[in-house]
PDB file of C-alpha atoms in Angstrom:
ATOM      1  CA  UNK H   1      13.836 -14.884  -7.671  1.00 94.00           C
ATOM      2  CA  UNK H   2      10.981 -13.174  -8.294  1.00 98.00           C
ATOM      3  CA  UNK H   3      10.666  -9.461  -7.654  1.00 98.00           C
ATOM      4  CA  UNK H   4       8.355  -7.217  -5.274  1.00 98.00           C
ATOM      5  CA  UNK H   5       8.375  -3.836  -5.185  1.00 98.00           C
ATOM      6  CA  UNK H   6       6.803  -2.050  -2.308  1.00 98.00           C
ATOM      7  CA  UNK H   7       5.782   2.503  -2.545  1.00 98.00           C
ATOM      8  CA  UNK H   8       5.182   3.065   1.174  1.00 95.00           C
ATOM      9  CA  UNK H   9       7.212   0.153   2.836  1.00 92.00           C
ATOM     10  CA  UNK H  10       8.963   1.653   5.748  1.00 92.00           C
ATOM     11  CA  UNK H  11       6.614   0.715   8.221  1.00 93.00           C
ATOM     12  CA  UNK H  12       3.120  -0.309   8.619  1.00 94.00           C
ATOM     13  CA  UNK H  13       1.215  -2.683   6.178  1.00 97.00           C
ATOM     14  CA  UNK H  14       3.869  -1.762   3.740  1.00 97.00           C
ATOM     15  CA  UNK H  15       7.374  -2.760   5.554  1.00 97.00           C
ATOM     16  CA  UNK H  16       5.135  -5.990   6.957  1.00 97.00           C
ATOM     17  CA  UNK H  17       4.136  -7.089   3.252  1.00 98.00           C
ATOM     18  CA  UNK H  18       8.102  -6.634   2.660  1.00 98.00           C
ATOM     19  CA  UNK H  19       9.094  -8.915   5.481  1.00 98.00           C
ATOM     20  CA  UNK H  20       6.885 -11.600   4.883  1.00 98.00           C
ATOM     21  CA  UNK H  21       7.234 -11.688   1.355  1.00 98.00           C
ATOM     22  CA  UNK H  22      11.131 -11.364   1.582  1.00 98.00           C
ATOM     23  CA  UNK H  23      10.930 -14.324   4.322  1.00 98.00           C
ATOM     24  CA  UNK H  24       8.949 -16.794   1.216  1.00 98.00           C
ATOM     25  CA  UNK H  25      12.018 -15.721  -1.602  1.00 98.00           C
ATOM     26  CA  UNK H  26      10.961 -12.324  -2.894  1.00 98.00           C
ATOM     27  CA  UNK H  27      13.620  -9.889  -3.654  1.00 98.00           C
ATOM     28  CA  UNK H  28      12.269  -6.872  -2.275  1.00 98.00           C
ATOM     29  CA  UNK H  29      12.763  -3.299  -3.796  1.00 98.00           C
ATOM     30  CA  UNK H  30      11.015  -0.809  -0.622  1.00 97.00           C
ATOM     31  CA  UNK H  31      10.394   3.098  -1.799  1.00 97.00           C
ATOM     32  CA  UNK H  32       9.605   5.560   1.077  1.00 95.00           C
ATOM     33  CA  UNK H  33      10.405   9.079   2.502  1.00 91.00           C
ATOM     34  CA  UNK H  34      12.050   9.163   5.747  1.00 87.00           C
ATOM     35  CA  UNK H  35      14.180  11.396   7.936  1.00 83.00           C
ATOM     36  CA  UNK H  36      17.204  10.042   8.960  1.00 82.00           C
ATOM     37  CA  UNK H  37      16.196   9.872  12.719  1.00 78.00           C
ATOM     38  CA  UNK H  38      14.515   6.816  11.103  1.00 83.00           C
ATOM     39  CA  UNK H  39      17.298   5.311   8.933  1.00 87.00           C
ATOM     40  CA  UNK H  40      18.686   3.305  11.735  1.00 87.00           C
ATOM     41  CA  UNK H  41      15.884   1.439  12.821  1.00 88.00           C
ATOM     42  CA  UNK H  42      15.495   0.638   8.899  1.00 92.00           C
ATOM     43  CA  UNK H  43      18.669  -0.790   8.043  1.00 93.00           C
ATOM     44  CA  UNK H  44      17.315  -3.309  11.219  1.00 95.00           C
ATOM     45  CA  UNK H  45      14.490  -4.051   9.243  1.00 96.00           C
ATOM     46  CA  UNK H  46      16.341  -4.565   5.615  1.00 96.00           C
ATOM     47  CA  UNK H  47      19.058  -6.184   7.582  1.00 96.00           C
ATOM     48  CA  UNK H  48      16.406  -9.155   9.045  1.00 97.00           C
ATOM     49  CA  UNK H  49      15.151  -9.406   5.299  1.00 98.00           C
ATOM     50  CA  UNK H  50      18.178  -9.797   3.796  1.00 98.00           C
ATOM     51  CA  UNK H  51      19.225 -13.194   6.140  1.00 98.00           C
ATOM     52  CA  UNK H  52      15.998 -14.843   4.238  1.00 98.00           C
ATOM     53  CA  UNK H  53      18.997 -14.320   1.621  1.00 98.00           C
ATOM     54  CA  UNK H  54      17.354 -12.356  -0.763  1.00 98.00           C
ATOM     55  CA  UNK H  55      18.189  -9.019  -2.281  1.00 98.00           C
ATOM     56  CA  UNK H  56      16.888  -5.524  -0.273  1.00 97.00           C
ATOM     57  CA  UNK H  57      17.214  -2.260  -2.169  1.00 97.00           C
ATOM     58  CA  UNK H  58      15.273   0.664  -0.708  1.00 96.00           C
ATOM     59  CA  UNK H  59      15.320   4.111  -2.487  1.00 96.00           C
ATOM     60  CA  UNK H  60      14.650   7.076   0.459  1.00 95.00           C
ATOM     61  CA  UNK H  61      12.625   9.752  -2.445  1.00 95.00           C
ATOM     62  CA  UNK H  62       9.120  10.816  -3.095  1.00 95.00           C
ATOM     63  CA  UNK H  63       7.711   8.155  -4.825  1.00 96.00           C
ATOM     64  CA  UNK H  64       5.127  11.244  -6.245  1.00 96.00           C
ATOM     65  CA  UNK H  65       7.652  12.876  -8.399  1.00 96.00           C
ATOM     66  CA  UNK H  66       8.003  10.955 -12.093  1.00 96.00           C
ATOM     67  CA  UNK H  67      12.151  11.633 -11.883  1.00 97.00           C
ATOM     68  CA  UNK H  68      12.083   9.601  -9.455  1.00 97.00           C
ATOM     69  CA  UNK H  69       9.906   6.769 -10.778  1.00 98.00           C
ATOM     70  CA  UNK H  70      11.452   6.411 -13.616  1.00 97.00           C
ATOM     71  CA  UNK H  71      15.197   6.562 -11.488  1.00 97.00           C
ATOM     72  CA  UNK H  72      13.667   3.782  -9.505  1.00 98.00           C
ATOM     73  CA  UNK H  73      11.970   1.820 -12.409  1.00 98.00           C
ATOM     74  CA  UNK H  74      15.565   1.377 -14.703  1.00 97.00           C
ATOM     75  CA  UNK H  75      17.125  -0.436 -11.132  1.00 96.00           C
ATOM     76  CA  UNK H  76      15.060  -3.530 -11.652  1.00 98.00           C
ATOM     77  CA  UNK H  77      14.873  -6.274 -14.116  1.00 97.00           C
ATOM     78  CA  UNK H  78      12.412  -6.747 -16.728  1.00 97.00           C
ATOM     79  CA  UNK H  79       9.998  -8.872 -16.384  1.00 97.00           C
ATOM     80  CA  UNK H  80      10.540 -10.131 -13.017  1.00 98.00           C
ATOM     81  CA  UNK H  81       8.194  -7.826 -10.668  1.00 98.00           C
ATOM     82  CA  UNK H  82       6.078 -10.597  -9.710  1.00 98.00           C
ATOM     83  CA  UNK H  83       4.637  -7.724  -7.088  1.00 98.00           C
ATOM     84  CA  UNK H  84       3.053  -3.922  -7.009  1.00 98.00           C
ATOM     85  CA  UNK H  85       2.241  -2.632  -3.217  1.00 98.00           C
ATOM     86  CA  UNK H  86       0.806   0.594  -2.953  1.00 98.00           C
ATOM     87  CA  UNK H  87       0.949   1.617   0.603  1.00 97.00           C
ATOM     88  CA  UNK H  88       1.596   5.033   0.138  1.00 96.00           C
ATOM     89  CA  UNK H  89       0.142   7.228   3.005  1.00 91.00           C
ATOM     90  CA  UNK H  90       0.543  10.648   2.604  1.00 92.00           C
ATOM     91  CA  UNK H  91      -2.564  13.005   2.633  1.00 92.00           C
ATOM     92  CA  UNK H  92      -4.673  16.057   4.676  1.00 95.00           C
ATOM     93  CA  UNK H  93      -6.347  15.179   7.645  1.00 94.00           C
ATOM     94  CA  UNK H  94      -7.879  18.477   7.621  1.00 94.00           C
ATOM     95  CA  UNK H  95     -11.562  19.071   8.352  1.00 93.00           C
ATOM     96  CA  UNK H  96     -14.092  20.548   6.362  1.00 94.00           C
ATOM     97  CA  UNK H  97     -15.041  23.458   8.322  1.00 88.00           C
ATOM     98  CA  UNK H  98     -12.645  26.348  10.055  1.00 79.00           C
ATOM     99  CA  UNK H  99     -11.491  29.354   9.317  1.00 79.00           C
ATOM    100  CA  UNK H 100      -9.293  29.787   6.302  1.00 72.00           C
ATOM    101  CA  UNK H 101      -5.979  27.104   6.269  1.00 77.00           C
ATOM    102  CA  UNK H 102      -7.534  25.381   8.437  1.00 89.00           C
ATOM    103  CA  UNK H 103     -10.093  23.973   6.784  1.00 94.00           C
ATOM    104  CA  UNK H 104      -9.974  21.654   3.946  1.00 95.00           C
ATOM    105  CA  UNK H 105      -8.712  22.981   0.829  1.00 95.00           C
ATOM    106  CA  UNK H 106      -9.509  22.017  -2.995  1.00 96.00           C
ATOM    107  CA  UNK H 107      -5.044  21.623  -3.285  1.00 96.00           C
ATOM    108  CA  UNK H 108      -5.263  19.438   0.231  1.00 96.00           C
ATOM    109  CA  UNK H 109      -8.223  17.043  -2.202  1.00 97.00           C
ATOM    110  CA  UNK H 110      -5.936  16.885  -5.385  1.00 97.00           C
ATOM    111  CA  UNK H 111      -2.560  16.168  -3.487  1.00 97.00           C
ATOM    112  CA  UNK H 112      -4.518  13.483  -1.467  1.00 97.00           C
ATOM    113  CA  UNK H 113      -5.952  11.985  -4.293  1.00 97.00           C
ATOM    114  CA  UNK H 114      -3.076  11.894  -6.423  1.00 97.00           C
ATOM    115  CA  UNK H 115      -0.770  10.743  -3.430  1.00 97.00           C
ATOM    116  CA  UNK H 116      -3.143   7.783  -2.159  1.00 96.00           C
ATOM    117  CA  UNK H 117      -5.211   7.160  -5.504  1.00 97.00           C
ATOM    118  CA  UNK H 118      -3.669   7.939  -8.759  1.00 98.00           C
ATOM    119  CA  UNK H 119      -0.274   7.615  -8.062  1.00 98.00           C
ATOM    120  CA  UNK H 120      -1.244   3.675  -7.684  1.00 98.00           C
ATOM    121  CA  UNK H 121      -1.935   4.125 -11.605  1.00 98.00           C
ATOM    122  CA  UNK H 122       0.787   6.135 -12.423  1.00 98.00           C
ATOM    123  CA  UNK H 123       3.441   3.409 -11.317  1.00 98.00           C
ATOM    124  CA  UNK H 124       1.584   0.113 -12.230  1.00 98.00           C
ATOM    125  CA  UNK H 125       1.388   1.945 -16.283  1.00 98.00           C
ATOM    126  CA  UNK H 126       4.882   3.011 -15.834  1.00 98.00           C
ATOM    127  CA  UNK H 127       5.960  -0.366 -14.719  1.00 98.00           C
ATOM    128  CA  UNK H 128       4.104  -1.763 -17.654  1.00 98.00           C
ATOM    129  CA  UNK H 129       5.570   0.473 -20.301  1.00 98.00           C
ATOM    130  CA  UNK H 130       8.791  -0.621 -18.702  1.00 98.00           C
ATOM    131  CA  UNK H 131       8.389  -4.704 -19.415  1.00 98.00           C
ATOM    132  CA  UNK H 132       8.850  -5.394 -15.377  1.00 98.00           C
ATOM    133  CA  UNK H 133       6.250  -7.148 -14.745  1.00 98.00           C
ATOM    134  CA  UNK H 134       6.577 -10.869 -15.015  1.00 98.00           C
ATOM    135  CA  UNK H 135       3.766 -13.303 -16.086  1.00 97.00           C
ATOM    136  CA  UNK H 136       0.852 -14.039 -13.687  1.00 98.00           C
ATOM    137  CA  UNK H 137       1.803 -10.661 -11.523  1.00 98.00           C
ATOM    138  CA  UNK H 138      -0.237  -9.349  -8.583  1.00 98.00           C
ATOM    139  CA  UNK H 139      -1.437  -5.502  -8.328  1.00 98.00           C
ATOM    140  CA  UNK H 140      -2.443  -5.091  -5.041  1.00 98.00           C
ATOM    141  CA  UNK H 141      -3.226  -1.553  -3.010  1.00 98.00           C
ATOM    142  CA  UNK H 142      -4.755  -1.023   0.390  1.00 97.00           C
ATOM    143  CA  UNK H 143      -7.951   0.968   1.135  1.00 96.00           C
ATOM    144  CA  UNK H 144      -9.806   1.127   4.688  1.00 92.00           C
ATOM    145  CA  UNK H 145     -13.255   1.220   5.718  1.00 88.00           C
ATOM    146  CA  UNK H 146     -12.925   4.977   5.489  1.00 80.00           C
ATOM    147  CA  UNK H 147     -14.031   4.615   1.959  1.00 82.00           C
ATOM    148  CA  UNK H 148     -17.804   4.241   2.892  1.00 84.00           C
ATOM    149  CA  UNK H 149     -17.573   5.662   6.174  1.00 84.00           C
ATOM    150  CA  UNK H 150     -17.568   9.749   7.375  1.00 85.00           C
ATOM    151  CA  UNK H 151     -14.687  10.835  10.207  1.00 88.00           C
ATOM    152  CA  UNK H 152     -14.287  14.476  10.898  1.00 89.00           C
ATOM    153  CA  UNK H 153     -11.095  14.980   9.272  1.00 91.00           C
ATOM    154  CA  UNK H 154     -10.980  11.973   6.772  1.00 92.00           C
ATOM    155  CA  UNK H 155     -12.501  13.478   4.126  1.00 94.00           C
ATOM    156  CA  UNK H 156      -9.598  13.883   1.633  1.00 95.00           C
ATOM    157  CA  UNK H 157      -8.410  10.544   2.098  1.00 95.00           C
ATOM    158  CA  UNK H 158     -11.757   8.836   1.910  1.00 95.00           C
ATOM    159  CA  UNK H 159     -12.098  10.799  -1.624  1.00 96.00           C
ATOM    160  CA  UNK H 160      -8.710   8.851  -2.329  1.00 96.00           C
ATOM    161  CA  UNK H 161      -9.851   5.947  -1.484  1.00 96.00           C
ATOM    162  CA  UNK H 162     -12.426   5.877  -2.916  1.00 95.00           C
ATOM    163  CA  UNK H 163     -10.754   6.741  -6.182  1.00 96.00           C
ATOM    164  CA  UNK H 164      -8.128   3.861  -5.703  1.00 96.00           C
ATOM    165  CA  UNK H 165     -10.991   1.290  -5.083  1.00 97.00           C
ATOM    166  CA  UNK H 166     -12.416   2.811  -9.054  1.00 97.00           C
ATOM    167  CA  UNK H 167      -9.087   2.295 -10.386  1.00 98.00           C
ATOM    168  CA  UNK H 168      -8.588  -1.103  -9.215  1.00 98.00           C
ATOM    169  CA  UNK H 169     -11.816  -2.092 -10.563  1.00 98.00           C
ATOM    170  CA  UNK H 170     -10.983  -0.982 -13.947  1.00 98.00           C
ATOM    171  CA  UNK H 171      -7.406  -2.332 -13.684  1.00 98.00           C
ATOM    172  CA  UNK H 172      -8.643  -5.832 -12.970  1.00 98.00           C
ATOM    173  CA  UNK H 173     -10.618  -5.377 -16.436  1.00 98.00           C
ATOM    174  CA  UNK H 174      -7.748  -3.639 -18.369  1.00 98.00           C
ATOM    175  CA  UNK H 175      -4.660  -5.428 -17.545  1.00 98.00           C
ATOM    176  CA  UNK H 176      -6.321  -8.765 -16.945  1.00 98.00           C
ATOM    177  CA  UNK H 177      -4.791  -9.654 -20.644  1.00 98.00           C
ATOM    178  CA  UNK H 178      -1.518  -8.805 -19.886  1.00 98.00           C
ATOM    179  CA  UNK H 179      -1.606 -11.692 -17.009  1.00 98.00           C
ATOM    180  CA  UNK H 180      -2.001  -8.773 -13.908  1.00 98.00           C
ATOM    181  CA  UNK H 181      -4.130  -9.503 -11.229  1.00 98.00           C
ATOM    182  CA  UNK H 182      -5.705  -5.952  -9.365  1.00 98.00           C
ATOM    183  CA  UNK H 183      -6.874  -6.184  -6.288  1.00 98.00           C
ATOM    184  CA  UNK H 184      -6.900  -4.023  -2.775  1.00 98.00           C
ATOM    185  CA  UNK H 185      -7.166  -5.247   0.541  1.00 98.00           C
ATOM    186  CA  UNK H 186      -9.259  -3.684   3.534  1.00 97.00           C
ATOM    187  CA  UNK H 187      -7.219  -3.818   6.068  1.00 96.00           C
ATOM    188  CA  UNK H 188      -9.466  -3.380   9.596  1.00 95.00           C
ATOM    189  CA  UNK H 189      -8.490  -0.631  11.996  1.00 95.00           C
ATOM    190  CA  UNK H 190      -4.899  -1.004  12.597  1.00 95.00           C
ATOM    191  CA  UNK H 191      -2.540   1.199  14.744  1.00 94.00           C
ATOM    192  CA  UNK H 192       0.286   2.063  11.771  1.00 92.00           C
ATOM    193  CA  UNK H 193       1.720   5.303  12.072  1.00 90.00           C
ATOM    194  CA  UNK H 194      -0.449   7.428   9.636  1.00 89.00           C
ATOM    195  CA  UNK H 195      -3.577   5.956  11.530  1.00 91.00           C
ATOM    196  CA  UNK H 196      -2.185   7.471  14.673  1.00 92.00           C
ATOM    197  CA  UNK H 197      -2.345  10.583  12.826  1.00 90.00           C
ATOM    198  CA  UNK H 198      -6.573  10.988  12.198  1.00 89.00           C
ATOM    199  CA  UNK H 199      -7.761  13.420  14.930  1.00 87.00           C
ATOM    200  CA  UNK H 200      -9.692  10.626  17.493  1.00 90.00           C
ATOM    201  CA  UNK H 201      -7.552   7.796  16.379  1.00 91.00           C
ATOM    202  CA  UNK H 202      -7.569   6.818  19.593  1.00 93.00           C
ATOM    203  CA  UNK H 203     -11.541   6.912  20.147  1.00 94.00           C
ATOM    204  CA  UNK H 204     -11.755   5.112  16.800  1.00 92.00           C
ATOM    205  CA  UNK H 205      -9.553   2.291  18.000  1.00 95.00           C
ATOM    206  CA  UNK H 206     -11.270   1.578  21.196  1.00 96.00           C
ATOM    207  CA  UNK H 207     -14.419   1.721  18.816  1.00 94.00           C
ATOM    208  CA  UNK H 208     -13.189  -0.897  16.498  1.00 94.00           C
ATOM    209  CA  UNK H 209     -11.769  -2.883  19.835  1.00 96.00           C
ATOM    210  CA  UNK H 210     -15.314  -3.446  21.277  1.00 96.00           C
ATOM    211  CA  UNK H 211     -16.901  -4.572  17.595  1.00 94.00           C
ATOM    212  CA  UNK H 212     -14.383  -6.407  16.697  1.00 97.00           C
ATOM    213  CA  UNK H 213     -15.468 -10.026  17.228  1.00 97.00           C
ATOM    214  CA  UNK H 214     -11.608 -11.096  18.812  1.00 97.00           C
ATOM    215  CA  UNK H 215     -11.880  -7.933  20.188  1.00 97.00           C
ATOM    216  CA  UNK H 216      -8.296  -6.972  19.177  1.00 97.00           C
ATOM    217  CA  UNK H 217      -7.187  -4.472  16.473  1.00 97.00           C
ATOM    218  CA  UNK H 218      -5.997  -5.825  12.987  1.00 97.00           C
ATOM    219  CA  UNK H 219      -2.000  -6.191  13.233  1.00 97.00           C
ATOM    220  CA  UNK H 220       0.509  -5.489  10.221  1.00 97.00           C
ATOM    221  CA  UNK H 221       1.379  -8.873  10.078  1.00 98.00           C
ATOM    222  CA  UNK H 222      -2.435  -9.748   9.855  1.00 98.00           C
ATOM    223  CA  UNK H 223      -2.560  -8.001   6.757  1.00 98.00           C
ATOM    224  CA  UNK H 224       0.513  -9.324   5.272  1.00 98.00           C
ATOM    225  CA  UNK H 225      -0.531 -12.527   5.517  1.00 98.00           C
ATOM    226  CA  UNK H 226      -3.345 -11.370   3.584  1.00 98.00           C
ATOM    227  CA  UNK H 227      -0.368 -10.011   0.578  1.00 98.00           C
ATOM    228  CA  UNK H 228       1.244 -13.525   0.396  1.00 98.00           C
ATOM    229  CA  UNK H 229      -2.113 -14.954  -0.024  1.00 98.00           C
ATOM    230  CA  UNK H 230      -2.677 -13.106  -3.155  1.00 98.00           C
ATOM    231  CA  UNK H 231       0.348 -13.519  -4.686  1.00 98.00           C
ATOM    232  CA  UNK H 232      -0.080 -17.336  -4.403  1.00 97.00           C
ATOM    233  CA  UNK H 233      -0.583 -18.955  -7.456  1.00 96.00           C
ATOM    234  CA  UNK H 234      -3.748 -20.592  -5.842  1.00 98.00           C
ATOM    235  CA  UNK H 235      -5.371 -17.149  -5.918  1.00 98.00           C
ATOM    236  CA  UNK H 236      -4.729 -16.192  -9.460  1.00 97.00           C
ATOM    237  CA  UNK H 237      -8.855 -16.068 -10.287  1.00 98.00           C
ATOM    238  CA  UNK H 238      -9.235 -13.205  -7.408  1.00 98.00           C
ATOM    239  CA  UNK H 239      -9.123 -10.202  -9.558  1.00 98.00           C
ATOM    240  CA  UNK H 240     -11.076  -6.996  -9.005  1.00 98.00           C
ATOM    241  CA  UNK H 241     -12.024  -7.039  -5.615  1.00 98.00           C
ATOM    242  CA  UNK H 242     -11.731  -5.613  -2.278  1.00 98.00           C
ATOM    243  CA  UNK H 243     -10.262  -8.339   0.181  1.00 98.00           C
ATOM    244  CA  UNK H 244     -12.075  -7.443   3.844  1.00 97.00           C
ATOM    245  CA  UNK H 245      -8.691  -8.341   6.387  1.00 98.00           C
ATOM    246  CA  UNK H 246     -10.432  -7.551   9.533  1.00 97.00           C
ATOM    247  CA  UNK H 247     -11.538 -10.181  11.460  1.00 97.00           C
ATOM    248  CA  UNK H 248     -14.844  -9.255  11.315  1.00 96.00           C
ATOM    249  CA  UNK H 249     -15.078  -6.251  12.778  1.00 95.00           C
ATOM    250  CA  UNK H 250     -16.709  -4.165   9.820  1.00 92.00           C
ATOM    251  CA  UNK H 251     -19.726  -7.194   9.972  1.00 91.00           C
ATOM    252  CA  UNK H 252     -22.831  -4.697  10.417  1.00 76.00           C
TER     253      UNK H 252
END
């Protein structure tokens, strides 16, 4: 069975890729960082996953830290991650202007961008000097529409964004020879828990309610359908794109 390996899967787009991939035969290999008030509700989750009869291994650590990548790395097989999900969502939602800590800090931008943009690098080459990935492999991240648009607040993450959007373009070039497929997905405003963290989530959802042409926010599972699609062999020729999973509501 094939192999895919999820950095942000506990909930949100991340723990949805995971269950629909683990329901079509993927063993599934979930990094995250969670307190323990969480745990229970997780071993639900890996527990459902696991009936598909396919193997669940989750690792609770920073997926930032490169002891822990490489830990994480030497538990799975060579050449059998058929899958790389970057859903990790850690970053500052701090605004630009305010007195001192308050505001926006050049430290807040590089953790950001590291944590939600390079980071998405640092695993796919690590997994590559490693021999895991298997032939025809999928590379896939997920950006938002933040990466065009201004939100008080969204700044540092839009910077990441933005940065994971230029990496995936020059992935799709780069790796293309070694049979790796880059691509990220645009998921359309979804209610995940790190959206419900961006000061006015709540005006933003009602926002992307009433321009939303089925006039519903995107779902998880919208979005994961989105993942299997990819990793289909039908859609080996997308490479180097951003895949718009909203329904239409970013249509201007």
């Amino acid at each position: 069975m094939p192999w895919a390996l999820i950095l942000g899967g506990s909930s949100g787009l991340g723990l949805a890729s995971a269950k629909k991939l683990a329901a079509h035969g993927y063993n599934i290999c979930i990094v995250h960082r969670d307190r323990k008030s969480r745990l229970d509700d997780l071993e639900v989750a890996f527990s459902e996953m696991i009936a598909h009869g396919v193997r669940v291994i989750n690792f609770n650590k920073d997926a930032l830290q490169k002891e822990n990548r490489k830990k994480i790395i030497d538990q799975l097989p060579k050449q059998r991650v058929k899958v790389l999900i970057h859903s990790v969502a850690k970053g500052s939602l701090k605004p630009m202007s305010g007195p001192g800590t308050k505001a926006l800090s050049k430290e807040d931008i590089d953790i950001t961008l590291h944590a939600m943009g390079s980071s998405w690098y640092e695993w796919t080459r690590a997994l590559i000097d490693a021999d895991c990935f298997s032939k025809n492999a999928r590379n896939i991240a997920f950006t938002s529409e933040g990466n065009s648009k201004a939100w008080p607040g969204y700044g540092a993450v839009s910077a990441a964004k933005a940065t994971l959007e230029a990496l995936m373009r020059n992935m799709a070039v780069e790796l293309a020879p070694l049979d790796i497929t880059t691509n990220c997905i645009q998921a359309g405003t979804t209610e995940t828990p790190s959206f419900l963290m961006i000061p006015g989530s709540d005006t933003l959802a009602k926002m992307a309610k009433k321009r939303n042409p089925f006039k519903r926010l995107t779902r998880p599972e919208d979005v994961a359908n989105a993942v299997y699609l990819l990793c289909s062999d039908e859609a080996k020729w997308i490479n180097g794109t951003v895949l718009t999973v909203d329904g239409g509501e970013s249509i201007r």
